[in-house]
Amino acid sequence: LFFVAVVNRGAAGTPSLLEQSRRTLSDERGQFEQWCNSTLAAQDGRRSALRQLLSQAQASSSSDALAQISQLSREASNLAEKLEVARLAAASASRGRQQRLEAARLDADDAARDVEALGRAQDAVAGPKVFRGLLEEARGARGKFKAAFEQLQLTSSANSSELSALEAQYKSTQSSIEQMQHQYFTTQRSLE
C-alpha cells in the first residue's frame, strides 16, 4: 500500500511512475504493431517473389526433364536396333560356327581314327618306315584339327561377351529413362 501511495503521489508537475510505464507500454505496443504491419507486407512480397521463381524453375526443369527423357528414348531406340541386329548376327554366326565346329570335330575324330589305324597297321606290318611318315602326317592333321576346334570355341565366347555388353548398355539406358520419368511425374504430381 505504501508503494502505491508513493507511486500515485509524484510531484505536482511530473507524471507518476505508473503513468510513465503505461505510456511506455502504449508507445512500445504502437511501435510493435507498426513493425508487424510492415514486416507482414514485406514477407508477403517475398513469398510472392519466391512462388514466381519456383514456378519459373519448375517450368524450366520440366522442359529440361522432358528433353532429357526424349533424348534417352531415342538412344534406347537406337540401342534396341543395334541389339536386334547384333542378336541376329550372333544367331547367324552361331549357326555357322556350330557347323564349322561340328566339321572340325568330325575332322579331328577322323584324324584320330587315322592315327589309330596307322598305329595298328604299323604294328602288324614289319616295315615301320613306310608308315612312319603317314603316322606323323596323321598326328599333325589331328593336332591342327584339334587347334581349329578349340579356336572356334574361343571365338564363340568372345562374340557372346560383346552382345552381353550391348544388352547391359540397353538395360542401363532403359533404367535411366524409367528413373527420370518417375522423377518427372512425381514432381508434376507435387505441383498439383
Short mmCIF file of C-alpha atoms in Angstrom, two decimals:
data_model
loop_
_atom_site.label_atom_id
_atom_site.label_comp_id
_atom_site.label_asym_id
_atom_site.label_seq_id
_atom_site.Cartn_x
_atom_site.Cartn_y
_atom_site.Cartn_z
CA LEU A 1 0.00 0.00 0.00
CA PHE A 2 2.73 2.35 0.85
CA PHE A 3 4.33 1.78 -2.54
CA VAL A 4 1.09 2.53 -4.39
CA ALA A 5 0.64 5.71 -2.42
CA VAL A 6 4.19 6.83 -3.22
CA VAL A 7 3.81 6.00 -6.90
CA ASN A 8 0.47 7.80 -7.19
CA ARG A 9 1.64 10.90 -5.34
CA GLY A 10 4.51 12.03 -7.54
CA ALA A 11 5.47 15.69 -7.79
CA ALA A 12 2.92 18.18 -8.91
CA GLY A 13 4.15 18.59 -12.50
CA THR A 14 5.71 15.19 -13.03
CA PRO A 15 3.76 12.14 -14.01
CA SER A 16 3.72 9.25 -11.65
CA LEU A 17 5.80 6.11 -12.26
CA LEU A 18 2.68 4.13 -13.08
CA GLU A 19 1.59 6.61 -15.73
CA GLN A 20 5.08 6.61 -17.23
CA SER A 21 5.14 2.84 -17.52
CA ARG A 22 1.64 2.88 -19.11
CA ARG A 23 2.75 5.42 -21.69
CA THR A 24 5.94 3.46 -22.37
CA LEU A 25 3.94 0.26 -22.81
CA SER A 26 1.49 2.07 -25.07
CA ASP A 27 4.34 3.51 -27.17
CA GLU A 28 6.04 0.13 -27.37
CA ARG A 29 2.80 -1.54 -28.38
CA GLY A 30 2.30 1.02 -31.15
CA GLN A 31 5.84 0.50 -32.40
CA PHE A 32 5.37 -3.27 -32.28
CA GLU A 33 2.12 -3.05 -34.28
CA GLN A 34 3.79 -0.80 -36.83
CA TRP A 35 6.74 -3.22 -37.15
CA CYS A 36 4.39 -6.21 -37.54
CA ASN A 37 2.35 -4.48 -40.22
CA SER A 38 5.43 -3.55 -42.27
CA THR A 39 7.04 -6.96 -41.77
CA LEU A 40 3.94 -8.85 -42.88
CA ALA A 41 3.76 -6.80 -46.07
CA ALA A 42 7.45 -7.46 -46.79
CA GLN A 43 7.01 -11.18 -46.08
CA ASP A 44 4.02 -11.32 -48.41
CA GLY A 45 6.09 -9.66 -51.15
CA ARG A 46 8.97 -12.12 -50.64
CA ARG A 47 6.56 -15.07 -50.65
CA SER A 48 5.05 -13.90 -53.95
CA ALA A 49 8.51 -13.50 -55.48
CA LEU A 50 9.53 -16.97 -54.29
CA ARG A 51 6.36 -18.51 -55.73
CA GLN A 52 7.01 -16.86 -59.08
CA LEU A 53 10.64 -18.02 -59.05
CA LEU A 54 9.56 -21.56 -58.13
CA SER A 55 7.04 -21.73 -60.97
CA GLN A 56 9.67 -20.48 -63.45
CA ALA A 57 12.22 -23.03 -62.21
CA GLN A 58 9.68 -25.84 -62.38
CA ALA A 59 8.68 -24.91 -65.92
CA SER A 60 12.34 -24.80 -66.93
CA SER A 61 13.24 -28.06 -65.20
CA SER A 62 10.09 -29.69 -66.55
CA SER A 63 11.02 -28.90 -70.14
CA ASP A 64 14.64 -29.92 -69.49
CA ALA A 65 13.49 -33.22 -68.00
CA LEU A 66 11.21 -33.90 -70.96
CA ALA A 67 14.05 -33.13 -73.36
CA GLN A 68 16.37 -35.49 -71.50
CA ILE A 69 13.74 -38.23 -71.43
CA SER A 70 13.17 -37.75 -75.15
CA GLN A 71 16.91 -37.90 -75.88
CA LEU A 72 17.33 -41.04 -73.77
CA SER A 73 14.34 -42.62 -75.50
CA ARG A 74 15.96 -42.01 -78.89
CA GLU A 75 19.22 -43.51 -77.61
CA ALA A 76 17.34 -46.51 -76.25
CA SER A 77 15.61 -46.97 -79.60
CA ASN A 78 18.95 -46.87 -81.42
CA LEU A 79 20.44 -49.31 -78.92
CA ALA A 80 17.44 -51.61 -79.36
CA GLU A 81 18.03 -51.61 -83.13
CA LYS A 82 21.74 -52.30 -82.69
CA LEU A 83 20.95 -55.01 -80.17
CA GLU A 84 18.50 -56.70 -82.52
CA VAL A 85 20.97 -56.56 -85.40
CA ALA A 86 23.70 -57.91 -83.12
CA ARG A 87 21.42 -60.71 -81.93
CA LEU A 88 20.56 -61.69 -85.50
CA ALA A 89 24.24 -61.56 -86.50
CA ALA A 90 25.16 -63.58 -83.41
CA ALA A 91 22.50 -66.18 -84.20
CA SER A 92 23.67 -66.42 -87.80
CA ALA A 93 27.31 -66.58 -86.74
CA SER A 94 26.42 -69.14 -84.11
CA ARG A 95 24.78 -71.39 -86.68
CA GLY A 96 27.81 -71.06 -88.98
CA ARG A 97 30.15 -71.58 -86.05
CA GLN A 98 28.20 -74.67 -84.97
CA GLN A 99 28.54 -76.10 -88.47
CA ARG A 100 32.28 -75.33 -88.57
CA LEU A 101 32.66 -76.67 -85.04
CA GLU A 102 30.91 -79.89 -85.96
CA ALA A 103 33.02 -80.21 -89.13
CA ALA A 104 36.21 -79.56 -87.12
CA ARG A 105 35.16 -82.12 -84.51
CA LEU A 106 34.46 -84.68 -87.20
CA ASP A 107 37.80 -83.93 -88.88
CA ALA A 108 39.59 -84.30 -85.54
CA ASP A 109 37.77 -87.60 -84.88
CA ASP A 110 38.68 -88.85 -88.38
CA ALA A 111 42.31 -87.84 -87.87
CA ALA A 112 42.36 -89.62 -84.51
CA ARG A 113 40.94 -92.79 -86.13
CA ASP A 114 43.52 -92.50 -88.93
CA VAL A 115 46.32 -92.26 -86.37
CA GLU A 116 44.90 -95.23 -84.51
CA ALA A 117 44.52 -97.29 -87.70
CA LEU A 118 48.00 -96.40 -88.91
CA GLY A 119 49.43 -97.31 -85.50
CA ARG A 120 47.79 -100.76 -85.66
CA ALA A 121 48.89 -101.23 -89.26
CA GLN A 122 52.48 -100.35 -88.35
CA ASP A 123 52.44 -102.88 -85.58
CA ALA A 124 51.01 -105.54 -87.89
CA VAL A 125 53.41 -104.97 -90.77
CA ALA A 126 57.14 -105.48 -90.42
CA GLY A 127 58.13 -102.25 -92.24
CA PRO A 128 57.65 -99.35 -89.80
CA LYS A 129 59.49 -96.93 -92.13
CA VAL A 130 56.63 -96.98 -94.61
CA PHE A 131 54.05 -95.99 -92.04
CA ARG A 132 56.19 -93.58 -90.01
CA GLY A 133 55.69 -90.70 -92.47
CA LEU A 134 51.96 -91.38 -92.77
CA LEU A 135 51.63 -91.65 -88.99
CA GLU A 136 53.43 -88.33 -88.41
CA GLU A 137 51.29 -86.68 -91.07
CA ALA A 138 48.10 -88.00 -89.44
CA ARG A 139 49.25 -86.83 -85.99
CA GLY A 140 49.93 -83.35 -87.43
CA ALA A 141 46.48 -83.24 -89.02
CA ARG A 142 44.90 -84.36 -85.74
CA GLY A 143 46.70 -81.53 -83.86
CA LYS A 144 45.68 -78.99 -86.50
CA PHE A 145 42.02 -80.02 -86.40
CA LYS A 146 42.02 -80.03 -82.59
CA ALA A 147 43.52 -76.50 -82.53
CA ALA A 148 40.91 -75.29 -85.05
CA PHE A 149 38.15 -76.80 -82.90
CA GLU A 150 39.44 -75.04 -79.76
CA GLN A 151 39.81 -71.72 -81.60
CA LEU A 152 36.20 -71.90 -82.76
CA GLN A 153 35.09 -72.45 -79.19
CA LEU A 154 37.05 -69.38 -78.00
CA THR A 155 35.62 -67.04 -80.65
CA SER A 156 32.15 -68.16 -79.68
CA SER A 157 32.60 -66.85 -76.13
CA ALA A 158 34.15 -63.54 -77.34
CA ASN A 159 31.15 -62.76 -79.56
CA SER A 160 28.71 -63.50 -76.75
CA SER A 161 30.54 -61.07 -74.42
CA GLU A 162 30.12 -58.24 -76.98
CA LEU A 163 26.41 -58.99 -77.17
CA SER A 164 26.19 -59.05 -73.37
CA ALA A 165 27.86 -55.62 -73.15
CA LEU A 166 25.37 -54.17 -75.64
CA GLU A 167 22.46 -55.68 -73.70
CA ALA A 168 23.80 -54.21 -70.44
CA GLN A 169 24.08 -50.76 -72.03
CA TYR A 170 20.50 -51.01 -73.32
CA LYS A 171 19.18 -52.07 -69.91
CA SER A 172 21.07 -49.21 -68.23
CA THR A 173 19.55 -46.68 -70.63
CA GLN A 174 16.07 -48.09 -70.07
CA SER A 175 16.59 -47.86 -66.30
CA SER A 176 17.69 -44.21 -66.60
CA ILE A 177 14.57 -43.42 -68.62
CA GLU A 178 12.33 -45.04 -66.02
CA GLN A 179 14.01 -43.14 -63.18
CA MET A 180 13.71 -39.80 -64.97
CA GLN A 181 10.07 -40.42 -65.85
CA HIS A 182 9.32 -41.35 -62.25
CA GLN A 183 11.03 -38.19 -61.02
CA TYR A 184 9.23 -36.04 -63.60
CA PHE A 185 5.79 -37.45 -62.80
CA THR A 186 6.40 -37.18 -59.07
CA THR A 187 7.35 -33.53 -59.50
CA GLN A 188 4.27 -32.88 -61.61
CA ARG A 189 2.04 -34.54 -59.01
CA SER A 190 3.55 -32.44 -56.22
CA LEU A 191 2.82 -29.26 -58.15
CA GLU A 192 -0.88 -30.04 -58.44
#
